[in-house]
Coordinates of N, CA and C in Angstrom, one line a residue:
M1255 N 8.1 -22.0 -15.2 CA 8.7 -23.3 -14.7 C 8.6 -23.4 -13.2
L1256 N 8.4 -24.6 -12.7 CA 8.3 -24.8 -11.3 C 9.8 -24.9 -10.8
S1257 N 10.1 -24.1 -9.8 CA 11.4 -24.1 -9.2 C 11.3 -24.3 -7.7
L1258 N 11.8 -25.4 -7.1 CA 11.7 -25.8 -5.7 C 13.1 -26.0 -5.2
S1259 N 13.5 -25.3 -4.2 CA 14.9 -25.5 -3.6 C 14.8 -25.7 -2.1
S1260 N 15.1 -27.0 -1.7 CA 15.1 -27.4 -0.3 C 13.8 -27.0 0.4
N1261 N 12.7 -27.0 -0.3 CA 11.4 -26.7 0.3 C 11.4 -25.3 1.0
R1262 N 12.3 -24.4 0.5 CA 12.3 -23.1 1.1 C 11.9 -22.0 0.1
Q1263 N 12.1 -22.3 -1.2 CA 11.7 -21.3 -2.2 C 10.9 -22.0 -3.3
L1264 N 9.8 -21.4 -3.6 CA 8.9 -22.0 -4.7 C 8.5 -20.9 -5.6
D1265 N 8.8 -21.1 -6.9 CA 8.5 -20.2 -8.0 C 7.5 -20.8 -8.9
L1266 N 6.2 -20.3 -8.9 CA 5.2 -20.7 -9.8 C 4.7 -19.6 -10.7
S1267 N 5.7 -18.8 -11.1 CA 5.4 -17.6 -12.0 C 5.0 -18.1 -13.4
A1268 N 4.1 -17.4 -14.0 CA 3.8 -17.7 -15.4 C 3.3 -19.2 -15.6
N1269 N 2.4 -19.6 -14.8 CA 1.9 -21.0 -14.9 C 0.4 -21.0 -15.2
N1270 N -0.2 -19.9 -15.6 CA -1.6 -19.8 -15.9 C -2.5 -20.2 -14.8
L1271 N -2.0 -20.0 -13.5 CA -3.0 -20.1 -12.4 C -4.0 -19.1 -12.5
N1272 N -5.3 -19.4 -12.4 CA -6.4 -18.5 -12.6 C -7.5 -18.6 -11.6
G1273 N -8.3 -17.6 -11.6 CA -9.4 -17.6 -10.7 C -9.0 -17.1 -9.3
P1274 N -9.8 -17.4 -8.3 CA -9.5 -16.9 -7.0 C -8.4 -17.8 -6.4
L1275 N -7.5 -17.2 -5.6 CA -6.5 -18.0 -4.8 C -7.2 -18.4 -3.5
T1276 N -7.3 -19.8 -3.3 CA -8.0 -20.3 -2.1 C -7.0 -21.3 -1.4
A1277 N -7.5 -21.7 -0.3 CA -6.7 -22.7 0.5 C -6.4 -24.0 -0.2
S1278 N -7.2 -24.3 -1.2 CA -7.1 -25.6 -1.9 C -6.3 -25.4 -3.2
T1279 N -5.9 -24.2 -3.6 CA -5.2 -23.9 -4.9 C -3.9 -24.6 -4.9
L1280 N -3.1 -24.5 -3.8 CA -1.8 -25.0 -3.7 C -1.7 -25.9 -2.5
P1281 N -0.8 -26.9 -2.5 CA -0.6 -27.8 -1.4 C 0.2 -27.0 -0.3
G1282 N -0.1 -27.2 0.9 CA 0.5 -26.4 2.0 C 2.0 -26.9 2.2
L1283 N 2.9 -25.9 2.3 CA 4.3 -26.2 2.6 C 4.7 -25.3 3.7
R1284 N 4.6 -25.8 4.9 CA 4.9 -24.9 6.1 C 6.3 -24.5 6.3
S1285 N 7.2 -25.3 5.6 CA 8.6 -24.9 5.7 C 9.1 -23.9 4.7
L1286 N 8.1 -23.6 3.7 CA 8.5 -22.6 2.7 C 8.7 -21.2 3.2
E1287 N 9.7 -20.5 2.7 CA 10.0 -19.2 3.2 C 9.7 -18.1 2.1
S1288 N 9.8 -18.5 0.8 CA 9.6 -17.6 -0.3 C 8.7 -18.2 -1.3
L1289 N 7.6 -17.5 -1.7 CA 6.6 -18.0 -2.7 C 6.4 -16.9 -3.8
E1290 N 6.6 -17.3 -5.0 CA 6.4 -16.3 -6.1 C 5.3 -16.9 -7.0
L1291 N 4.3 -16.1 -7.2 CA 3.1 -16.4 -8.0 C 2.9 -15.3 -9.1
N1292 N 4.0 -14.7 -9.6 CA 3.9 -13.6 -10.5 C 3.4 -14.0 -11.9
R1293 N 2.8 -13.1 -12.6 CA 2.5 -13.3 -14.0 C 1.6 -14.5 -14.2
N1294 N 0.6 -14.6 -13.3 CA -0.5 -15.6 -13.5 C -1.8 -14.8 -13.8
L1295 N -2.9 -15.5 -13.6 CA -4.2 -14.9 -13.8 C -5.1 -15.0 -12.6
I1296 N -4.5 -14.8 -11.4 CA -5.2 -14.9 -10.2 C -6.0 -13.6 -10.0
K1297 N -7.3 -13.8 -9.7 CA -8.2 -12.7 -9.7 C -8.6 -12.1 -8.3
S1298 N -8.4 -12.9 -7.3 CA -8.7 -12.5 -5.9 C -7.9 -13.4 -4.9
I1299 N -7.8 -12.9 -3.7 CA -7.2 -13.7 -2.6 C -8.3 -13.9 -1.6
Q1300 N -8.7 -15.2 -1.4 CA -9.8 -15.5 -0.5 C -9.4 -15.6 0.9
N1301 N -10.4 -15.7 1.8 CA -10.2 -15.8 3.2 C -9.3 -17.0 3.5
K1302 N -8.2 -16.8 4.3 CA -7.3 -17.8 4.7 C -6.7 -18.7 3.6
A1303 N -6.5 -18.0 2.4 CA -6.0 -18.7 1.3 C -4.6 -19.3 1.5
L1304 N -3.8 -18.7 2.3 CA -2.4 -19.1 2.5 C -2.1 -19.6 3.9
Q1305 N -3.1 -20.0 4.6 CA -2.9 -20.4 6.0 C -2.0 -21.6 6.1
N1306 N -1.8 -22.4 5.1 CA -0.9 -23.5 5.2 C 0.5 -23.2 4.8
F1307 N 0.8 -21.9 4.7 CA 2.2 -21.5 4.4 C 2.7 -20.6 5.5
S1308 N 2.6 -21.1 6.7 CA 2.8 -20.3 7.9 C 4.3 -19.9 8.1
G1309 N 5.2 -20.4 7.3 CA 6.6 -20.1 7.5 C 7.1 -19.0 6.5
L1310 N 6.2 -18.5 5.6 CA 6.6 -17.5 4.6 C 7.1 -16.3 5.2
T1311 N 8.2 -15.8 4.6 CA 8.7 -14.4 4.9 C 8.6 -13.5 3.7
S1312 N 8.4 -14.1 2.5 CA 8.3 -13.3 1.3 C 7.3 -13.9 0.4
L1313 N 6.3 -13.0 -0.1 CA 5.3 -13.5 -1.0 C 5.1 -12.5 -2.1
S1314 N 5.2 -12.9 -3.4 CA 5.1 -12.0 -4.5 C 4.0 -12.5 -5.4
L1315 N 3.1 -11.5 -5.7 CA 2.0 -11.8 -6.6 C 1.9 -10.7 -7.7
R1316 N 3.0 -10.2 -8.2 CA 3.1 -9.2 -9.2 C 2.4 -9.7 -10.5
H1317 N 1.9 -8.7 -11.2 CA 1.3 -8.9 -12.5 C 0.3 -10.1 -12.5
N1318 N -0.7 -10.0 -11.7 CA -1.9 -10.8 -11.8 C -3.1 -9.9 -12.1
Q1319 N -4.3 -10.4 -11.8 CA -5.5 -9.6 -12.1 C -6.3 -9.5 -10.8
I1320 N -5.6 -9.4 -9.7 CA -6.3 -9.3 -8.3 C -7.0 -7.9 -8.2
D1321 N -8.3 -8.0 -7.9 CA -9.0 -6.8 -7.6 C -9.6 -6.8 -6.2
V1322 N -9.6 -8.0 -5.6 CA -10.2 -8.2 -4.3 C -9.3 -8.9 -3.3
L1323 N -9.1 -8.3 -2.1 CA -8.4 -9.0 -1.0 C -9.5 -9.2 0.0
Q1324 N -9.9 -10.5 0.2 CA -11.0 -10.7 1.2 C -10.5 -10.4 2.6
D1325 N -11.4 -10.2 3.5 CA -11.0 -10.1 4.9 C -10.3 -11.4 5.3
H1326 N -9.2 -11.2 6.1 CA -8.4 -12.3 6.6 C -7.7 -13.1 5.4
A1327 N -7.5 -12.4 4.3 CA -6.8 -13.0 3.2 C -5.5 -13.6 3.5
F1328 N -4.8 -12.9 4.5 CA -3.4 -13.3 4.8 C -3.4 -14.0 6.2
Y1329 N -4.4 -14.5 6.6 CA -4.5 -15.3 7.9 C -3.4 -16.3 7.9
G1330 N -2.7 -16.4 9.0 CA -1.7 -17.4 9.2 C -0.3 -17.0 8.7
L1331 N -0.2 -15.8 8.2 CA 1.1 -15.4 7.7 C 1.8 -14.4 8.6
G1332 N 1.8 -14.8 9.9 CA 2.4 -13.9 10.9 C 3.9 -13.7 10.8
T1333 N 4.6 -14.5 10.0 CA 6.0 -14.3 9.9 C 6.4 -13.5 8.6
L1334 N 5.4 -13.1 7.8 CA 5.6 -12.5 6.5 C 6.3 -11.1 6.7
E1335 N 7.4 -10.9 5.9 CA 8.1 -9.6 6.0 C 7.9 -8.8 4.7
N1336 N 7.8 -9.4 3.6 CA 7.8 -8.7 2.3 C 6.6 -9.2 1.5
L1337 N 5.7 -8.3 1.0 CA 4.5 -8.6 0.2 C 4.5 -7.7 -1.0
D1338 N 4.5 -8.3 -2.2 CA 4.5 -7.6 -3.4 C 3.1 -7.9 -4.1
L1339 N 2.3 -6.9 -4.2 CA 1.0 -6.9 -4.9 C 1.0 -5.9 -6.1
S1340 N 2.1 -5.6 -6.6 CA 2.2 -4.6 -7.6 C 1.6 -5.1 -9.0
F1341 N 1.1 -4.2 -9.8 CA 0.6 -4.4 -11.1 C -0.6 -5.4 -11.0
N1342 N -1.6 -5.0 -10.2 CA -2.8 -5.7 -10.2 C -4.0 -4.7 -10.4
G1343 N -5.2 -5.0 -9.9 CA -6.3 -4.1 -10.1 C -7.0 -3.8 -8.8
I1344 N -6.2 -3.7 -7.7 CA -6.8 -3.5 -6.4 C -7.3 -2.0 -6.3
V1345 N -8.6 -1.9 -5.9 CA -9.2 -0.5 -5.8 C -9.2 -0.1 -4.3
A1346 N -9.4 -1.0 -3.4 CA -9.4 -0.6 -2.0 C -9.0 -1.8 -1.1
I1347 N -8.5 -1.5 0.1 CA -8.0 -2.5 1.0 C -8.6 -2.2 2.4
S1348 N -9.2 -3.2 2.9 CA -9.8 -3.0 4.3 C -8.7 -3.4 5.3
S1349 N -8.8 -2.9 6.5 CA -7.9 -3.3 7.6 C -7.9 -4.7 7.9
A1350 N -9.1 -5.4 7.7 CA -9.3 -6.8 8.1 C -8.5 -7.7 7.1
S1351 N -8.3 -7.2 5.9 CA -7.5 -8.1 4.9 C -6.1 -8.1 5.2
L1352 N -5.5 -7.1 5.9 CA -4.1 -7.1 6.3 C -3.9 -7.3 7.8
Q1353 N -4.9 -7.7 8.4 CA -4.9 -7.8 9.9 C -3.8 -8.6 10.5
H1354 N -3.4 -9.7 9.9 CA -2.5 -10.6 10.5 C -1.0 -10.4 10.1
L1355 N -0.7 -9.4 9.4 CA 0.7 -9.2 9.0 C 1.5 -8.3 9.9
T1356 N 1.6 -8.7 11.1 CA 2.2 -7.8 12.2 C 3.7 -7.7 12.0
R1357 N 4.4 -8.5 11.2 CA 5.8 -8.4 11.0 C 6.2 -7.9 9.6
L1358 N 5.2 -7.5 8.9 CA 5.4 -7.0 7.5 C 6.2 -5.7 7.5
T1359 N 7.4 -5.7 6.8 CA 8.2 -4.5 6.7 C 8.1 -3.8 5.4
T1360 N 7.8 -4.6 4.3 CA 7.7 -4.0 3.0 C 6.5 -4.4 2.3
L1361 N 5.7 -3.4 1.8 CA 4.5 -3.6 1.1 C 4.5 -2.8 -0.2
D1362 N 4.4 -3.6 -1.3 CA 4.5 -3.0 -2.7 C 3.1 -3.0 -3.3
L1363 N 2.5 -1.9 -3.5 CA 1.2 -1.8 -4.2 C 1.2 -0.9 -5.4
T1364 N 2.4 -0.7 -6.0 CA 2.5 0.1 -7.1 C 1.7 -0.4 -8.3
H1365 N 1.2 0.5 -9.1 CA 0.4 0.3 -10.3 C -0.8 -0.6 -10.0
N1366 N -1.7 -0.1 -9.0 CA -3.0 -0.7 -8.8 C -4.0 0.5 -9.1
F1367 N -5.2 0.4 -8.5 CA -6.2 1.4 -8.7 C -6.7 2.0 -7.4
L1368 N -5.8 2.0 -6.4 CA -6.2 2.6 -5.1 C -6.6 4.1 -5.3
R1369 N -7.6 4.5 -4.6 CA -8.1 5.8 -4.8 C -7.9 6.7 -3.6
A1370 N -7.6 6.1 -2.5 CA -7.4 6.9 -1.2 C -6.4 6.2 -0.3
L1371 N -5.6 6.9 0.4 CA -4.7 6.4 1.4 C -5.4 6.6 2.8
T1372 N -5.7 5.6 3.5 CA -6.4 5.7 4.8 C -5.7 4.9 5.8
S1373 N -6.1 5.1 7.1 CA -5.5 4.3 8.2 C -5.8 2.8 8.1
D1374 N -6.8 2.4 7.3 CA -7.0 1.0 7.1 C -5.8 0.3 6.5
L1375 N -5.0 1.0 5.7 CA -3.8 0.4 5.1 C -2.6 0.4 6.1
I1376 N -2.6 1.3 7.1 CA -1.4 1.5 7.9 C -1.6 0.8 9.3
T1377 N -2.7 0.9 9.9 CA -3.0 0.5 11.3 C -2.7 -1.0 11.5
P1378 N -3.0 -1.9 10.6 CA -2.8 -3.3 10.8 C -1.3 -3.7 10.7
L1379 N -0.4 -2.8 10.3 CA 1.0 -3.1 9.9 C 1.9 -2.3 10.8
P1380 N 2.1 -2.7 12.1 CA 2.9 -1.9 13.0 C 4.4 -1.9 12.7
S1381 N 4.9 -2.9 11.9 CA 6.3 -3.0 11.6 C 6.7 -2.4 10.3
L1382 N 5.7 -1.8 9.6 CA 5.9 -1.4 8.2 C 7.0 -0.3 8.1
Q1383 N 8.0 -0.6 7.2 CA 9.1 0.4 7.0 C 9.1 0.9 5.6
V1384 N 8.6 0.1 4.6 CA 8.6 0.6 3.2 C 7.2 0.4 2.6
L1385 N 6.6 1.5 2.1 CA 5.3 1.4 1.5 C 5.4 2.0 0.1
R1386 N 5.1 1.3 -0.9 CA 5.2 1.7 -2.3 C 3.8 1.9 -2.9
L1387 N 3.5 3.1 -3.3 CA 2.1 3.4 -3.8 C 2.1 4.1 -5.1
A1388 N 3.3 4.1 -5.8 CA 3.4 4.9 -7.0 C 2.4 4.3 -8.1
G1389 N 1.9 5.2 -8.9 CA 1.1 4.7 -10.1 C -0.2 4.2 -9.7
N1390 N -0.9 4.8 -8.7 CA -2.3 4.4 -8.4 C -3.2 5.6 -8.8
D1391 N -4.4 5.6 -8.3 CA -5.3 6.7 -8.5 C -5.6 7.5 -7.2
I1392 N -4.6 7.6 -6.4 CA -4.9 8.2 -5.1 C -5.0 9.7 -5.2
S1393 N -6.2 10.2 -4.9 CA -6.4 11.7 -4.9 C -6.6 12.2 -3.4
I1394 N -6.9 11.3 -2.5 CA -7.3 11.7 -1.2 C -6.3 11.0 -0.2
V1395 N -5.8 11.7 0.8 CA -5.1 11.1 1.9 C -5.9 11.5 3.1
A1396 N -6.5 10.5 3.8 CA -7.4 10.8 4.9 C -6.6 11.4 6.1
K1397 N -7.4 12.2 6.8 CA -6.8 12.8 8.0 C -6.3 11.7 8.9
N1398 N -5.1 11.8 9.5 CA -4.5 10.8 10.4 C -4.2 9.5 9.8
A1399 N -4.2 9.4 8.4 CA -4.0 8.1 7.8 C -2.6 7.5 8.1
L1400 N -1.7 8.3 8.4 CA -0.3 7.8 8.7 C 0.1 7.9 10.2
D1401 N -0.9 8.1 11.0 CA -0.6 8.2 12.5 C 0.1 7.0 13.0
G1402 N -0.3 5.8 12.5 CA 0.2 4.5 13.0 C 1.5 4.1 12.3
A1403 N 2.1 4.9 11.4 CA 3.3 4.6 10.6 C 4.5 4.9 11.4
R1404 N 4.7 4.4 12.6 CA 5.8 4.7 13.4 C 7.2 4.2 13.0
E1405 N 7.2 3.2 12.2 CA 8.5 2.6 11.7 C 8.8 2.9 10.3
L1406 N 7.9 3.7 9.6 CA 8.0 4.0 8.2 C 9.2 4.8 7.9
K1407 N 10.0 4.3 6.9 CA 11.2 4.9 6.5 C 11.2 5.3 5.0
S1408 N 10.3 4.7 4.2 CA 10.2 5.0 2.8 C 8.7 5.0 2.4
L1409 N 8.3 6.0 1.7 CA 6.9 6.1 1.2 C 7.0 6.7 -0.2
S1410 N 6.8 5.9 -1.3 CA 6.8 6.4 -2.6 C 5.4 6.6 -3.2
M1411 N 5.1 7.8 -3.6 CA 3.7 8.1 -4.1 C 3.7 8.9 -5.4
Q1412 N 4.7 8.8 -6.2 CA 4.7 9.5 -7.5 C 3.6 8.9 -8.4
D1413 N 3.2 9.8 -9.3 CA 2.2 9.4 -10.3 C 0.9 9.0 -9.7
N1414 N 0.4 9.8 -8.7 CA -0.9 9.8 -8.2 C -1.6 11.1 -8.3
P1415 N -2.9 11.2 -8.6 CA -3.5 12.5 -8.9 C -4.0 13.2 -7.6
L1416 N -3.0 13.6 -6.8 CA -3.4 14.2 -5.5 C -4.2 15.5 -5.7
S1417 N -5.2 15.6 -4.9 CA -6.0 16.8 -4.9 C -5.6 17.7 -3.7
C1418 N -4.9 18.8 -4.0 CA -4.2 19.6 -2.9 C -5.2 20.7 -2.5
D1419 N -6.2 20.3 -1.8 CA -7.1 21.2 -1.1 C -7.0 21.0 0.4
C1420 N -7.9 21.6 1.1 CA -7.8 21.5 2.6 C -7.8 20.1 3.1
T1421 N -8.4 19.2 2.4 CA -8.5 17.8 3.0 C -7.1 17.2 3.1
I1422 N -6.1 17.7 2.4 CA -4.8 17.0 2.4 C -3.9 17.7 3.4
R1423 N -4.4 18.7 4.1 CA -3.5 19.5 5.0 C -2.8 18.6 6.0
S1424 N -3.4 17.6 6.7 CA -2.7 16.8 7.7 C -1.6 16.0 7.1
F1425 N -1.8 15.6 5.8 CA -0.7 14.8 5.2 C 0.5 15.8 4.9
A1426 N 0.2 17.0 4.4 CA 1.2 17.9 4.1 C 2.0 18.3 5.4
E1427 N 1.3 18.4 6.5 CA 2.0 18.6 7.8 C 2.8 17.4 8.2
W1428 N 2.3 16.2 8.0 CA 3.1 15.0 8.3 C 4.4 15.0 7.5
L1429 N 4.4 15.3 6.3 CA 5.6 15.3 5.4 C 6.6 16.3 6.0
Q1430 N 6.2 17.3 6.7 CA 7.1 18.3 7.2 C 7.9 17.7 8.4
V1431 N 7.4 16.8 9.1 CA 8.0 16.3 10.3 C 8.5 14.8 10.2
T1432 N 8.1 14.1 9.2 CA 8.5 12.7 9.1 C 10.0 12.5 8.8
K1433 N 10.4 11.3 9.1 CA 11.9 11.0 8.8 C 12.1 10.0 7.7
I1434 N 11.1 10.0 6.7 CA 11.3 9.1 5.6 C 12.4 9.7 4.7
L1435 N 12.8 8.9 3.7 CA 13.9 9.3 2.8 C 13.6 10.6 2.1
A1436 N 14.7 11.4 2.0 CA 14.5 12.7 1.3 C 13.9 12.6 -0.1
A1437 N 14.3 11.6 -0.8 CA 13.8 11.4 -2.2 C 12.3 11.2 -2.2
D1438 N 11.8 10.5 -1.1 CA 10.4 10.2 -1.1 C 9.6 11.4 -0.7
L1439 N 10.2 12.4 0.0 CA 9.4 13.6 0.4 C 8.8 14.4 -0.7
I1440 N 9.5 14.3 -1.9 CA 9.0 15.1 -3.0 C 8.2 14.3 -4.0
S1441 N 8.0 13.0 -3.7 CA 7.2 12.1 -4.6 C 5.7 12.4 -4.6
P1442 N 5.1 12.9 -3.5 CA 3.7 13.3 -3.6 C 3.5 14.6 -4.3
T1443 N 2.9 14.7 -5.5 CA 2.8 15.9 -6.2 C 1.3 16.2 -6.5
C1444 N 1.0 17.5 -6.6 CA -0.4 17.9 -6.8 C -0.8 17.7 -8.3
V1445 N -2.1 17.4 -8.5 CA -2.6 17.4 -9.8 C -3.7 18.5 -9.9
T1446 N -4.5 18.7 -8.9 CA -5.4 19.8 -8.7 C -5.2 20.5 -7.4
P1447 N -5.5 21.8 -7.4 CA -6.1 22.7 -8.4 C -5.0 22.9 -9.5
P1448 N -5.5 23.4 -10.7 CA -4.6 23.6 -11.8 C -3.3 24.4 -11.5
R1449 N -3.5 25.4 -10.7 CA -2.3 26.3 -10.4 C -1.2 25.6 -9.6
L1450 N -1.5 24.5 -9.0 CA -0.5 23.7 -8.3 C -0.1 22.4 -9.0
E1451 N -0.6 22.2 -10.2 CA -0.3 21.0 -10.9 C 1.2 20.8 -11.1
G1452 N 1.7 19.6 -10.6 CA 3.1 19.2 -10.7 C 3.9 19.7 -9.6
A1453 N 3.4 20.4 -8.6 CA 4.1 20.9 -7.5 C 4.2 19.8 -6.4
P1454 N 5.4 19.6 -5.9 CA 5.6 18.7 -4.8 C 4.8 19.2 -3.6
L1455 N 4.0 18.4 -2.9 CA 3.2 18.8 -1.8 C 4.0 19.4 -0.7
I1456 N 5.2 18.9 -0.5 CA 6.0 19.4 0.7 C 6.4 20.8 0.4
Q1457 N 6.4 21.3 -0.8 CA 6.9 22.6 -1.1 C 5.8 23.7 -1.1
I1458 N 4.6 23.2 -0.8 CA 3.5 24.2 -0.7 C 3.3 24.7 0.7
G1459 N 3.4 25.9 0.9 CA 3.3 26.5 2.2 C 1.9 26.4 2.8
I1460 N 1.7 26.0 4.0 CA 0.4 26.0 4.7 C 0.5 26.9 5.9
A1461 N -0.1 28.1 5.8 CA -0.1 29.0 6.9 C -1.1 28.6 8.0
H1462 N -0.8 29.0 9.2 CA -1.7 28.7 10.3 C -2.5 30.0 10.6
V1463 N -3.8 29.9 10.6 CA -4.6 31.0 10.9 C -4.8 31.3 12.4
S1464 N -4.4 32.4 12.8 CA -4.4 32.7 14.3 C -5.7 33.4 14.7
T1465 N -6.5 34.0 13.8 CA -7.7 34.7 14.1 C -8.9 33.8 13.7
P1466 N -10.0 33.9 14.4 CA -11.2 33.1 14.1 C -11.7 33.4 12.7
V1467 N -12.2 32.4 12.1 CA -12.7 32.6 10.7 C -14.1 31.9 10.7
T1468 N -14.9 32.3 9.8 CA -16.2 31.7 9.7 C -16.3 30.4 8.9
N1469 N -15.3 30.3 8.1 CA -15.2 29.1 7.2 C -13.7 28.6 7.2
P1470 N -13.2 27.9 8.2 CA -11.8 27.5 8.2 C -11.4 26.7 7.0
D1471 N -12.3 25.8 6.5 CA -12.0 25.0 5.3 C -11.6 25.9 4.1
L1472 N -12.5 26.9 3.9 CA -12.2 27.8 2.8 C -10.9 28.5 2.9
V1473 N -10.6 29.0 4.1 CA -9.3 29.7 4.4 C -8.1 28.8 4.1
C1474 N -8.3 27.5 4.6 CA -7.2 26.6 4.3 C -7.0 26.3 2.9
R1475 N -8.1 26.2 2.1 CA -8.0 25.9 0.7 C -7.3 27.1 0.0
L1476 N -7.7 28.3 0.4 CA -7.1 29.5 -0.3 C -5.6 29.6 0.0
L1477 N -5.2 29.3 1.2 CA -3.8 29.4 1.6 C -3.0 28.3 0.8
L1478 N -3.6 27.2 0.5 CA -2.9 26.2 -0.2 C -2.7 26.6 -1.7
E1479 N -3.7 27.4 -2.2 CA -3.7 27.8 -3.6 C -2.9 29.1 -3.8
K1480 N -2.5 29.6 -2.7 CA -1.8 30.9 -2.8 C -0.6 30.9 -3.7

């Protein structure tokens, strides 16, 4: 059902909207603050699709079929604070697709198909405080992926197949010093190697090697598996 209240809240959930979301899909309402497009059949968000909704602070697209966020998909949404893209089919996100969300504080990407956490997700979002990534396919956390997460207070990553080898060392070290919620610290758990399956990453000791080694990566991996 269409629900419109004083031109500030618009709910178009479960209206069989399908195909790509483009600038011509919906009439622009610049006074709108909250837009809900949940449980539709939207398959992608195209370049500048929501540029005529420049007053939005909250946008929800839960339970659609989105697998592609085009570059500049959120152009014009400089006031957006909350973005919910959970329960879609997103595999990867480029920094250009999130580039304009400088005031975003909460991003929900639970239950998508993301395979890696990289700086492309964090760098464009300097105000980000809450990042929800539970229920994805994340096995890799790139080195320095979270260096730009200066305001982050909550990071949920349960139910991801983390590969706890040497490549995840910088993330493990970040968990040791971050100030995110204590409950979130134990949410990243290992799936591989088998001897670490189910272990919270933060509880795995990572020793620092003080003597030169011929293969540092191998030593790091062995220490993680210890």
